[in-house]
Short mmCIF file of C-alpha atoms in Angstrom, two decimals:
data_model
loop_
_atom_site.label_atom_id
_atom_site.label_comp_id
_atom_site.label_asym_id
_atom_site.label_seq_id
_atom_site.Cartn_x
_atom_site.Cartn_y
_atom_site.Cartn_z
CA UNK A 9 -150.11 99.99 -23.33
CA UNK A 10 -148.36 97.48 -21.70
CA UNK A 11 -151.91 95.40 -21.01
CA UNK A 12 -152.81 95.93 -24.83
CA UNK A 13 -149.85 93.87 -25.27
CA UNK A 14 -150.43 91.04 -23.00
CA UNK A 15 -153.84 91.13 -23.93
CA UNK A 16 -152.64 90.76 -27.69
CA UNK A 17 -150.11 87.69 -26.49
CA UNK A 18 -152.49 85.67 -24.76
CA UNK A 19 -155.00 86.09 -27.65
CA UNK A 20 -152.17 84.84 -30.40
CA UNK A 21 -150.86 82.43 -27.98
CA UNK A 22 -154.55 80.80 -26.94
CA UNK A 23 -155.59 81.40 -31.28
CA UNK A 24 -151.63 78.93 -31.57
CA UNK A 25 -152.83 76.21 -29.03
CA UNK A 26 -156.30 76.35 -30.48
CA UNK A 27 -155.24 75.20 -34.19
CA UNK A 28 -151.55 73.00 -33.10
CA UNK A 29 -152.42 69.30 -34.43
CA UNK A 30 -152.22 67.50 -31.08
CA UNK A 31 -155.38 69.74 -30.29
CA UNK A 32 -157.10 68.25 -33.17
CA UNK A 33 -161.08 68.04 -32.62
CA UNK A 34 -161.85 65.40 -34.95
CA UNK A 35 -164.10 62.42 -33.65
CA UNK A 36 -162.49 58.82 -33.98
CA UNK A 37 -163.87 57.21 -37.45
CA UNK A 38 -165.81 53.56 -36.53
CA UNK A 39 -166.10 51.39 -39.98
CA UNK A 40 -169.02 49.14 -39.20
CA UNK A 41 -171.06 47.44 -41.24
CA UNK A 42 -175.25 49.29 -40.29
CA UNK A 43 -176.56 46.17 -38.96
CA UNK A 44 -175.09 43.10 -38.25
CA UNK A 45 -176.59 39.81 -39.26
CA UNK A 46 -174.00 37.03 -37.00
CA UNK A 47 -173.92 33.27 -37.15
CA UNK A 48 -171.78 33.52 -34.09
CA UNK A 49 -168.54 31.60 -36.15
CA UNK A 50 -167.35 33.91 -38.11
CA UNK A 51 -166.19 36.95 -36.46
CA UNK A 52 -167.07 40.51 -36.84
CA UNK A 53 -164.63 42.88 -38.37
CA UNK A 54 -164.16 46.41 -37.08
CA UNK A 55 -162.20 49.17 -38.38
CA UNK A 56 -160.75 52.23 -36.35
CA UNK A 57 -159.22 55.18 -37.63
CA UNK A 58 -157.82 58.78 -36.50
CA UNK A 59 -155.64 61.73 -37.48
CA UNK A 60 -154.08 61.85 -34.03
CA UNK A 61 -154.23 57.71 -33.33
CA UNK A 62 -156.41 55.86 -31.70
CA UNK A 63 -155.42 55.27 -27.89
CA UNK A 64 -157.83 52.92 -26.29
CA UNK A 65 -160.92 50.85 -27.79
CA UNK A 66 -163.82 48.59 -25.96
CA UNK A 67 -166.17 46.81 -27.49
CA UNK A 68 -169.55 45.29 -25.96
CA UNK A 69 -172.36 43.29 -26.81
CA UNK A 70 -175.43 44.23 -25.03
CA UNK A 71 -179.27 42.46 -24.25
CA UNK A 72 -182.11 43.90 -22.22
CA UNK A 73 -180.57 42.07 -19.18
CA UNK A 74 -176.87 42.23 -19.62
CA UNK A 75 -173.82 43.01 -21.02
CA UNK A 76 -170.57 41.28 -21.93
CA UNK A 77 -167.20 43.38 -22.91
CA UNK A 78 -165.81 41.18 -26.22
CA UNK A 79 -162.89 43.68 -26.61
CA UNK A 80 -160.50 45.82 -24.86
CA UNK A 81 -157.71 47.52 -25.39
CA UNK A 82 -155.21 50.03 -24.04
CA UNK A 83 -152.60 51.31 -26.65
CA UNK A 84 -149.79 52.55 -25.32
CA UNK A 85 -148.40 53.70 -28.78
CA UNK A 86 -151.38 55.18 -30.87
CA UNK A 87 -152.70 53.90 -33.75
CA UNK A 88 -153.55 56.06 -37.11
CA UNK A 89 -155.43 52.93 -38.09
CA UNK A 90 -156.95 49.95 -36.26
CA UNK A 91 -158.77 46.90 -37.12
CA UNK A 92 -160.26 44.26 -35.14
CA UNK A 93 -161.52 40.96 -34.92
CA UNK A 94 -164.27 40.25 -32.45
CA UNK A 95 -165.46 36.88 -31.93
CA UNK A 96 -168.38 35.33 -29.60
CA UNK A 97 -167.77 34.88 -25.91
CA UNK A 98 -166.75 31.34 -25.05
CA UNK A 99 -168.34 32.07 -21.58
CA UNK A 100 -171.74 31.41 -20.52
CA UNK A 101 -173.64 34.39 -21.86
CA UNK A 102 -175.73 33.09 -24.55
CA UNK A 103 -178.59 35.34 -25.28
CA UNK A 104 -182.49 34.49 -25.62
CA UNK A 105 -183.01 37.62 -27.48
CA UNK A 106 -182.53 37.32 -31.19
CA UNK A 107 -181.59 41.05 -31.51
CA UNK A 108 -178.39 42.60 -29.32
CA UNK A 109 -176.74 45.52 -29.47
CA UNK A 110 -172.74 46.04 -30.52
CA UNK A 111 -170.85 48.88 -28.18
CA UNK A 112 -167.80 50.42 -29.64
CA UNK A 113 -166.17 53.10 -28.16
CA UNK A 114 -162.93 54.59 -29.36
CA UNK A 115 -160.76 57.41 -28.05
CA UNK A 116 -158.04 59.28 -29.70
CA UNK A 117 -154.96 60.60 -28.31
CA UNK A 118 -156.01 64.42 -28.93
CA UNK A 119 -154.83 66.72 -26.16
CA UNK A 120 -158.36 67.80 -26.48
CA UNK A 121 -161.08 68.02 -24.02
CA UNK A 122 -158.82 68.54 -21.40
CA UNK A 123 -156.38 66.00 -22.67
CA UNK A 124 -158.96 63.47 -22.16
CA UNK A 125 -158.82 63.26 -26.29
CA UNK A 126 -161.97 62.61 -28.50
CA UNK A 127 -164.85 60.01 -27.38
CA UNK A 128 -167.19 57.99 -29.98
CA UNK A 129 -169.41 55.67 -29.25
CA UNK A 130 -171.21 53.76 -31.74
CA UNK A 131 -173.93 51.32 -31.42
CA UNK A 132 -174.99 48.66 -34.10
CA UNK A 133 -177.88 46.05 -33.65
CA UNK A 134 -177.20 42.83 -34.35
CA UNK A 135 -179.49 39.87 -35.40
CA UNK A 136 -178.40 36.26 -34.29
CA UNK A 137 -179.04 34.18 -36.87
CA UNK A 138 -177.75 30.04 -35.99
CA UNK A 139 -180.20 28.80 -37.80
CA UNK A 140 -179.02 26.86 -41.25
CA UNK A 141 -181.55 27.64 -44.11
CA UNK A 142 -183.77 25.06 -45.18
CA UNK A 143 -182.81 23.29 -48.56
CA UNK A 144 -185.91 21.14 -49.98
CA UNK A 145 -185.36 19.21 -52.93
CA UNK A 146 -188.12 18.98 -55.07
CA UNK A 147 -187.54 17.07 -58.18
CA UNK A 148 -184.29 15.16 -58.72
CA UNK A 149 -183.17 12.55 -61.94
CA UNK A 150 -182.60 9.38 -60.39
CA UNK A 151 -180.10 6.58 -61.34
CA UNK A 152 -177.02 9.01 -62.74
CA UNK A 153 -174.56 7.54 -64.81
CA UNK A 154 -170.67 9.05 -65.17
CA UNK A 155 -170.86 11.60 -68.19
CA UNK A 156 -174.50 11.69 -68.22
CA UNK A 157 -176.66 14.58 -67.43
CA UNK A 158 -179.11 15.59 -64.49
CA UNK A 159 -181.47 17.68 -63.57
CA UNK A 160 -182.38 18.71 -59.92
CA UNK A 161 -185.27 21.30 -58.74
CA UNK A 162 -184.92 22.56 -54.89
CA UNK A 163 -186.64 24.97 -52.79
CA UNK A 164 -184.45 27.11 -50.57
CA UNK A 165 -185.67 29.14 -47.17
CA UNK A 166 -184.68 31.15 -44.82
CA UNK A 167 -185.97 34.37 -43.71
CA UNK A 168 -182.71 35.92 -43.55
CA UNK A 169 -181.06 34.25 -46.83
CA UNK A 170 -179.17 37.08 -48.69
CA UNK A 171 -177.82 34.99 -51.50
CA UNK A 172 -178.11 31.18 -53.15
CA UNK A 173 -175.39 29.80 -55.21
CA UNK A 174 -174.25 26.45 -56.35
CA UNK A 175 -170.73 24.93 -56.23
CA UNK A 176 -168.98 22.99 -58.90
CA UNK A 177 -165.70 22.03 -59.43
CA UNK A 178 -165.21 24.74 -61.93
CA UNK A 179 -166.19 27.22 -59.37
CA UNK A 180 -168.93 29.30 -58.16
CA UNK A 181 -172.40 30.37 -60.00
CA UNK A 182 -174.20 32.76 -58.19
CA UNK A 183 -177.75 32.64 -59.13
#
């Protein structure tokens, strides 16, 4: 009788620890744009988010030769929600390859897996693109006069160009 018992404790007590919250079994949540097309200015926004909080976060930028870490961070206070900035290395490592690969691995504060918490990795290609498209003006009205009217024709291209517009003073006009 009395093993039925303990038997019966350590199966509500183990069924408890199982479903408490700071057990949760949920993987960290990377927001990531698919693929990545960079100009290496502007930098690449990353968002993080977890039901427990997100407790430490590197990011890397990988070629077929090397590997550079861009981000790192330790929280010592979890985070429910997390975004970052990452911006190109001012060091030395300038790839040859047009086509890298973006690390990011986050890991929440759940007591699970042996309190090491939950582990995702995520991996994004990402195409350097410095070159400036290619803007070729084909017919143009000379000799424009303040009031008047013009008319230019232009040729734009680029073999990554996502969008052409043209900008007034009264604003955009996406075309």
């Amino acid at each position: 009788m009395f093993f039925l018992i303990l038997c019966i404790a350590v199966g509500a007590g183990g069924f408890l620890l199982y479903n408490l919250p700071m057990f949760e079994r949920n993987l960290p949540v990377v927001d990531v744009q698919k693929s990545i097309y960079w100009n290496l200015k502007k930098p690449i926004e990353i968002n993080l988010s977890d039901d427990s909080g997100i407790k430490f976060v590197k990011v890397t930028l990988r070629d077929k030769k090397g590997s550079i870490v861009l981000a790192k961070e330790v929280l010592k206070i979890p985070k429910n929600k997390l975004s970052l900035q990452v911006d190109f290395p001012k060091t030395g490592f300038f790839p040859e390859v047009k086509k890298l690969t973006l690390e990011i691995e986050a890991i929440d504060s759940s007591k699970w897996n042996y309190f090491l918490g939950n582990k995702q990795i995520v991996e994004v290609p990402v195409f350097i693109d410095t070159k400036e498209p290619e803007l070729i003006p084909v017919l143009s009205s000379y000799s424009i006069i303040k009031g008047g009217s013009a008319l230019v024709i232009f040729k734009s291209a680029d073999e990554n160009l996502k969008e052409l517009y043209i900008k007034t003073n009264f604003g955009k006009k996406f075309y």
